[in-house]
PDB file of C-alpha atoms and ligand atoms in Angstrom:
ATOM      1  CA  UNK L  28     -18.848  36.851  13.974  1.00 37.00           C
ATOM      2  CA  UNK L  29     -16.680  35.231  11.405  1.00 43.00           C
ATOM      3  CA  UNK L  30     -15.743  36.838   8.088  1.00 40.00           C
ATOM      4  CA  UNK L  31     -16.646  35.321   5.706  1.00 40.00           C
ATOM      5  CA  UNK L  32     -17.847  31.839   5.019  1.00 37.00           C
ATOM      6  CA  UNK L  33     -18.292  32.578   1.307  1.00 40.00           C
ATOM      7  CA  UNK L  34     -14.589  31.833   1.382  1.00 42.00           C
ATOM      8  CA  UNK L  35     -13.880  28.195   0.685  1.00 36.00           C
ATOM      9  CA  UNK L  36     -11.996  27.113   3.808  1.00 50.00           C
ATOM     10  CA  UNK L  37     -13.397  25.226   6.746  1.00 74.00           C
ATOM     11  CA  UNK L  38     -13.776  26.771  10.191  1.00 82.00           C
ATOM     12  CA  UNK L  39     -13.667  24.514  13.265  1.00 91.00           C
ATOM     13  CA  UNK L  40     -10.807  22.285  12.122  1.00 92.00           C
ATOM     14  CA  UNK L  41      -8.543  23.536  14.934  1.00 94.00           C
ATOM     15  CA  UNK L  42      -6.421  26.292  13.358  1.00 94.00           C
ATOM     16  CA  UNK L  43      -6.669  28.652  16.328  1.00 95.00           C
ATOM     17  CA  UNK L  44      -5.900  26.007  18.905  1.00 96.00           C
ATOM     18  CA  UNK L  45      -2.892  24.748  16.967  1.00 96.00           C
ATOM     19  CA  UNK L  46      -1.629  28.225  16.031  1.00 96.00           C
ATOM     20  CA  UNK L  47      -1.774  29.594  19.579  1.00 97.00           C
ATOM     21  CA  UNK L  48      -0.168  26.536  21.144  1.00 97.00           C
ATOM     22  CA  UNK L  49       2.519  26.501  18.509  1.00 96.00           C
ATOM     23  CA  UNK L  50       3.273  30.175  19.090  1.00 97.00           C
ATOM     24  CA  UNK L  51       3.616  29.712  22.831  1.00 98.00           C
ATOM     25  CA  UNK L  52       5.995  26.751  22.375  1.00 97.00           C
ATOM     26  CA  UNK L  53       8.042  28.165  19.493  1.00 96.00           C
ATOM     27  CA  UNK L  54       8.229  31.847  20.423  1.00 97.00           C
ATOM     28  CA  UNK L  55       6.881  32.808  16.988  1.00 97.00           C
ATOM     29  CA  UNK L  56       4.171  35.443  16.740  1.00 97.00           C
ATOM     30  CA  UNK L  57       0.574  34.274  16.192  1.00 96.00           C
ATOM     31  CA  UNK L  58      -1.708  36.316  13.944  1.00 96.00           C
ATOM     32  CA  UNK L  59      -5.384  35.445  13.632  1.00 95.00           C
ATOM     33  CA  UNK L  60      -6.609  37.065  10.417  1.00 93.00           C
ATOM     34  CA  UNK L  61     -10.229  36.839  11.591  1.00 90.00           C
ATOM     35  CA  UNK L  62      -9.429  38.862  14.738  1.00 93.00           C
ATOM     36  CA  UNK L  63      -7.343  41.332  12.753  1.00 94.00           C
ATOM     37  CA  UNK L  64     -10.200  42.042  10.328  1.00 93.00           C
ATOM     38  CA  UNK L  65     -12.692  42.429  13.166  1.00 93.00           C
ATOM     39  CA  UNK L  66     -10.442  44.814  15.099  1.00 96.00           C
ATOM     40  CA  UNK L  67      -9.599  46.910  12.036  1.00 96.00           C
ATOM     41  CA  UNK L  68     -13.082  46.517  10.508  1.00 95.00           C
ATOM     42  CA  UNK L  69     -11.376  45.465   7.261  1.00 96.00           C
ATOM     43  CA  UNK L  70     -14.644  44.697   5.515  1.00 95.00           C
ATOM     44  CA  UNK L  71     -16.100  45.416   2.120  1.00 94.00           C
ATOM     45  CA  UNK L  72     -19.848  44.956   2.501  1.00 93.00           C
ATOM     46  CA  UNK L  73     -22.043  42.300   4.054  1.00 92.00           C
ATOM     47  CA  UNK L  74     -23.152  38.911   2.752  1.00 87.00           C
ATOM     48  CA  UNK L  75     -26.849  38.505   3.594  1.00 85.00           C
ATOM     49  CA  UNK L  76     -27.062  34.905   2.439  1.00 78.00           C
ATOM     50  CA  UNK L  77     -24.272  33.740   4.726  1.00 72.00           C
ATOM     51  CA  UNK L  78     -24.950  36.335   7.401  1.00 74.00           C
ATOM     52  CA  UNK L  79     -21.367  37.546   7.654  1.00 80.00           C
ATOM     53  CA  UNK L  80     -19.230  40.534   6.634  1.00 88.00           C
ATOM     54  CA  UNK L  81     -17.144  40.283   3.445  1.00 90.00           C
ATOM     55  CA  UNK L  82     -13.411  40.573   3.845  1.00 91.00           C
ATOM     56  CA  UNK L  83     -11.573  43.466   2.175  1.00 95.00           C
ATOM     57  CA  UNK L  84      -8.649  41.348   0.980  1.00 94.00           C
ATOM     58  CA  UNK L  85      -6.463  44.258  -0.206  1.00 96.00           C
ATOM     59  CA  UNK L  86      -6.677  46.015   3.160  1.00 97.00           C
ATOM     60  CA  UNK L  87      -5.877  42.773   4.990  1.00 96.00           C
ATOM     61  CA  UNK L  88      -2.753  42.314   2.856  1.00 97.00           C
ATOM     62  CA  UNK L  89      -1.710  45.954   3.473  1.00 97.00           C
ATOM     63  CA  UNK L  90      -2.278  45.548   7.192  1.00 96.00           C
ATOM     64  CA  UNK L  91      -0.146  42.398   7.410  1.00 96.00           C
ATOM     65  CA  UNK L  92       2.644  43.425   5.067  1.00 96.00           C
ATOM     66  CA  UNK L  93       5.131  44.897   7.557  1.00 96.00           C
ATOM     67  CA  UNK L  94       4.871  42.008   9.994  1.00 95.00           C
ATOM     68  CA  UNK L  95       5.196  39.461   7.193  1.00 95.00           C
ATOM     69  CA  UNK L  96       8.306  41.175   5.887  1.00 94.00           C
ATOM     70  CA  UNK L  97       9.844  41.019   9.387  1.00 95.00           C
ATOM     71  CA  UNK L  98       9.122  37.257   9.516  1.00 94.00           C
ATOM     72  CA  UNK L  99       8.708  34.815  12.394  1.00 95.00           C
ATOM     73  CA  UNK L 100       4.922  34.795  12.068  1.00 96.00           C
ATOM     74  CA  UNK L 101       2.250  32.089  12.225  1.00 96.00           C
ATOM     75  CA  UNK L 102      -0.783  33.180  10.189  1.00 95.00           C
ATOM     76  CA  UNK L 103      -4.142  31.552  10.978  1.00 94.00           C
ATOM     77  CA  UNK L 104      -6.775  31.787   8.264  1.00 91.00           C
ATOM     78  CA  UNK L 105      -9.160  29.578   6.308  1.00 84.00           C
ATOM     79  CA  UNK L 106      -7.925  30.670   2.894  1.00 83.00           C
ATOM     80  CA  UNK L 107      -4.734  31.869   1.300  1.00 83.00           C
ATOM     81  CA  UNK L 108      -5.245  32.673  -2.378  1.00 84.00           C
ATOM     82  CA  UNK L 109      -5.155  36.453  -1.859  1.00 90.00           C
ATOM     83  CA  UNK L 110      -1.876  36.450   0.091  1.00 92.00           C
ATOM     84  CA  UNK L 111       1.394  36.869  -1.832  1.00 91.00           C
ATOM     85  CA  UNK L 112       2.856  33.384  -2.206  1.00 83.00           C
ATOM     86  CA  UNK L 113       6.316  34.535  -1.143  1.00 85.00           C
ATOM     87  CA  UNK L 114       5.020  35.311   2.359  1.00 92.00           C
ATOM     88  CA  UNK L 115       4.999  31.657   3.402  1.00 93.00           C
ATOM     89  CA  UNK L 116       7.776  29.137   3.888  1.00 94.00           C
ATOM     90  CA  UNK L 117       5.301  26.402   4.741  1.00 94.00           C
ATOM     91  CA  UNK L 118       1.530  25.913   4.846  1.00 94.00           C
ATOM     92  CA  UNK L 119      -0.327  23.378   6.997  1.00 94.00           C
ATOM     93  CA  UNK L 120      -3.905  22.500   6.073  1.00 92.00           C
ATOM     94  CA  UNK L 121      -5.860  20.790   8.854  1.00 93.00           C
ATOM     95  CA  UNK L 122      -8.307  18.039   7.980  1.00 93.00           C
ATOM     96  CA  UNK L 123     -11.155  16.947  10.250  1.00 94.00           C
ATOM     97  CA  UNK L 124     -13.521  13.998   9.963  1.00 94.00           C
ATOM     98  CA  UNK L 125     -16.984  15.236   8.898  1.00 92.00           C
ATOM     99  CA  UNK L 126     -18.864  13.862  11.912  1.00 93.00           C
ATOM    100  CA  UNK L 127     -16.378  15.436  14.331  1.00 95.00           C
ATOM    101  CA  UNK L 128     -16.507  18.726  12.420  1.00 92.00           C
ATOM    102  CA  UNK L 129     -20.314  18.750  12.346  1.00 91.00           C
ATOM    103  CA  UNK L 130     -20.389  18.550  16.156  1.00 93.00           C
ATOM    104  CA  UNK L 131     -17.815  21.334  16.534  1.00 93.00           C
ATOM    105  CA  UNK L 132     -19.725  23.677  14.191  1.00 91.00           C
ATOM    106  CA  UNK L 133     -23.077  22.831  15.792  1.00 91.00           C
ATOM    107  CA  UNK L 134     -21.613  23.925  19.138  1.00 93.00           C
ATOM    108  CA  UNK L 135     -20.779  27.265  17.532  1.00 89.00           C
ATOM    109  CA  UNK L 136     -24.466  27.793  16.720  1.00 88.00           C
ATOM    110  CA  UNK L 137     -24.040  27.998  12.942  1.00 85.00           C
ATOM    111  CA  UNK L 138     -27.307  28.185  11.005  1.00 83.00           C
ATOM    112  CA  UNK L 139     -28.287  25.159   8.918  1.00 86.00           C
ATOM    113  CA  UNK L 140     -27.055  26.593   5.600  1.00 84.00           C
ATOM    114  CA  UNK L 141     -23.715  27.735   6.965  1.00 83.00           C
ATOM    115  CA  UNK L 142     -23.240  24.393   8.692  1.00 87.00           C
ATOM    116  CA  UNK L 143     -24.016  22.310   5.618  1.00 88.00           C
ATOM    117  CA  UNK L 144     -21.937  24.499   3.301  1.00 86.00           C
ATOM    118  CA  UNK L 145     -18.946  24.222   5.571  1.00 86.00           C
ATOM    119  CA  UNK L 146     -19.270  20.454   5.897  1.00 88.00           C
ATOM    120  CA  UNK L 147     -19.580  20.180   2.083  1.00 87.00           C
ATOM    121  CA  UNK L 148     -16.496  22.318   1.820  1.00 84.00           C
ATOM    122  CA  UNK L 149     -14.558  19.906   4.020  1.00 84.00           C
ATOM    123  CA  UNK L 150     -15.923  16.837   2.181  1.00 82.00           C
ATOM    124  CA  UNK L 151     -14.695  18.210  -1.128  1.00 76.00           C
ATOM    125  CA  UNK L 152     -11.397  19.408   0.330  1.00 86.00           C
ATOM    126  CA  UNK L 153     -12.037  22.837  -1.148  1.00 85.00           C
ATOM    127  CA  UNK L 154      -9.412  24.706   0.825  1.00 86.00           C
ATOM    128  CA  UNK L 155      -6.754  22.076   0.192  1.00 89.00           C
ATOM    129  CA  UNK L 156      -7.404  22.329  -3.550  1.00 88.00           C
ATOM    130  CA  UNK L 157      -7.312  26.127  -3.382  1.00 87.00           C
ATOM    131  CA  UNK L 158      -3.969  26.064  -1.572  1.00 89.00           C
ATOM    132  CA  UNK L 159      -2.497  23.600  -4.062  1.00 90.00           C
ATOM    133  CA  UNK L 160      -3.577  25.752  -6.977  1.00 89.00           C
ATOM    134  CA  UNK L 161      -2.210  28.998  -5.525  1.00 87.00           C
ATOM    135  CA  UNK L 162       1.022  27.846  -3.804  1.00 88.00           C
ATOM    136  CA  UNK L 163       3.972  25.581  -4.561  1.00 90.00           C
ATOM    137  CA  UNK L 164       2.895  22.018  -3.814  1.00 92.00           C
ATOM    138  CA  UNK L 165       6.081  21.160  -1.904  1.00 94.00           C
ATOM    139  CA  UNK L 166       5.353  23.705   0.850  1.00 93.00           C
ATOM    140  CA  UNK L 167       1.802  22.432   1.488  1.00 92.00           C
ATOM    141  CA  UNK L 168       1.172  19.747   4.122  1.00 93.00           C
ATOM    142  CA  UNK L 169      -2.108  18.238   5.224  1.00 93.00           C
ATOM    143  CA  UNK L 170      -2.466  17.211   8.878  1.00 94.00           C
ATOM    144  CA  UNK L 171      -5.254  15.301  10.672  1.00 95.00           C
ATOM    145  CA  UNK L 172      -7.094  17.289  13.356  1.00 95.00           C
ATOM    146  CA  UNK L 173      -9.737  15.046  14.942  1.00 96.00           C
ATOM    147  CA  UNK L 174      -8.501  14.380  18.471  1.00 97.00           C
ATOM    148  CA  UNK L 175      -6.159  15.812  21.128  1.00 97.00           C
ATOM    149  CA  UNK L 176      -3.381  13.359  20.184  1.00 98.00           C
ATOM    150  CA  UNK L 177      -3.458  14.778  16.638  1.00 98.00           C
ATOM    151  CA  UNK L 178      -2.859  18.230  18.070  1.00 97.00           C
ATOM    152  CA  UNK L 179       0.193  17.022  19.999  1.00 98.00           C
ATOM    153  CA  UNK L 180       1.567  15.158  16.965  1.00 98.00           C
ATOM    154  CA  UNK L 181       1.028  18.196  14.748  1.00 97.00           C
ATOM    155  CA  UNK L 182       2.783  20.516  17.184  1.00 97.00           C
ATOM    156  CA  UNK L 183       5.758  18.139  17.446  1.00 97.00           C
ATOM    157  CA  UNK L 184       5.957  17.840  13.670  1.00 97.00           C
ATOM    158  CA  UNK L 185       5.782  21.603  13.070  1.00 96.00           C
ATOM    159  CA  UNK L 186       8.278  22.384  15.843  1.00 97.00           C
ATOM    160  CA  UNK L 187      10.711  19.974  14.138  1.00 97.00           C
ATOM    161  CA  UNK L 188      10.054  21.728  10.834  1.00 96.00           C
ATOM    162  CA  UNK L 189      10.812  25.132  12.426  1.00 95.00           C
ATOM    163  CA  UNK L 190      14.012  23.826  14.039  1.00 96.00           C
ATOM    164  CA  UNK L 191      15.209  22.430  10.727  1.00 96.00           C
ATOM    165  CA  UNK L 192      14.332  25.647   8.895  1.00 94.00           C
ATOM    166  CA  UNK L 193      16.321  27.709  11.399  1.00 94.00           C
ATOM    167  CA  UNK L 194      19.328  25.361  11.023  1.00 96.00           C
ATOM    168  CA  UNK L 195      19.144  25.529   7.233  1.00 95.00           C
ATOM    169  CA  UNK L 196      18.954  29.330   7.228  1.00 92.00           C
ATOM    170  CA  UNK L 197      21.527  30.224   9.866  1.00 90.00           C
ATOM    171  CA  UNK L 198      24.858  31.222   8.411  1.00 74.00           C
TER     172      UNK L 198
HETATM  173  P1  DAT A 229     -10.668  27.004  13.871  1.00 77.24           P
HETATM  174  O1  DAT A 229      -9.690  28.032  14.384  1.00 77.24           O
HETATM  175  O2  DAT A 229     -10.136  26.205  12.733  1.00 77.24           O
HETATM  176  O3  DAT A 229     -12.018  27.575  13.570  1.00 77.24           O
HETATM  177  P2  DAT A 229     -10.613  26.067  16.635  1.00 77.24           P
HETATM  178  O4  DAT A 229      -9.148  26.027  16.933  1.00 77.24           O
HETATM  179  O5  DAT A 229     -11.394  27.213  17.178  1.00 77.24           O
HETATM  180  O6  DAT A 229     -10.888  25.940  15.064  1.00 77.24           O
HETATM  181  O7  DAT A 229     -11.223  24.677  17.136  1.00 77.24           O
HETATM  182  C1  DAT A 229     -12.611  24.402  17.063  1.00 77.24           C
HETATM  183  C2  DAT A 229     -13.010  23.511  18.237  1.00 77.24           C
HETATM  184  O8  DAT A 229     -12.428  22.224  18.086  1.00 77.24           O
HETATM  185  C3  DAT A 229     -12.563  24.029  19.594  1.00 77.24           C
HETATM  186  O9  DAT A 229     -13.574  23.723  20.531  1.00 77.24           O
HETATM  187  C4  DAT A 229     -11.329  23.209  19.907  1.00 77.24           C
HETATM  188  C5  DAT A 229     -11.602  21.906  19.200  1.00 77.24           C
HETATM  189  N1  DAT A 229     -10.389  21.267  18.666  1.00 77.24           N
HETATM  190  C6  DAT A 229      -9.489  21.807  17.829  1.00 77.24           C
HETATM  191  N2  DAT A 229      -8.518  20.929  17.518  1.00 77.24           N
HETATM  192  C7  DAT A 229      -8.823  19.767  18.160  1.00 77.24           C
HETATM  193  C8  DAT A 229      -8.215  18.456  18.238  1.00 77.24           C
HETATM  194  N3  DAT A 229      -7.088  18.147  17.577  1.00 77.24           N
HETATM  195  N4  DAT A 229      -8.822  17.521  19.026  1.00 77.24           N
HETATM  196  C9  DAT A 229      -9.961  17.823  19.693  1.00 77.24           C
HETATM  197  N5  DAT A 229     -10.599  19.020  19.665  1.00 77.24           N
HETATM  198  C10 DAT A 229     -10.028  19.980  18.910  1.00 77.24           C
END
């Protein structure tokens, strides 16, 4: 079960697939915030309307803090406004065509309300707007995530970004 679709981001756009593949090719550590909250039961109640547990944001931040301070981490989540901004050197927001996304979420067995809310969320670019309002615009990048070739292009682009970052920060 996913926590929690009251949050504005869109599931099914390909964050997990991209994050895991990127970690295996870059050697960086992949952290899936959804898995972390499930394993640690970092919840603060249950949302009946959306049929999902509500994330305890403070406990998630506490849980991640040490690893984030060490660095070299890819964080996968469908929101970011409760994370300290200084944690991230770059943020990639995936964007998926609504018809493609509808099929992906249908396969996951989402109920009608959850499905429509999430598609609306993608139509209105809710997560992208949230990221722009809570982080520096120059670190935010939007990438297409409709087809396998997009995945390959995104990985290549992010690997280049990592390589450049390492060059710029090695003394
Ligand atoms: P998220 O982690 O954002 O919820 P996911 O990585 O689990 O999404 O992907 C959802 C589904 O879409 C899964 O079946 C894999 C597929 N998918 C992801 N990225 C894709 C891409 N670029 N092309 C085709 N299918 C993709």
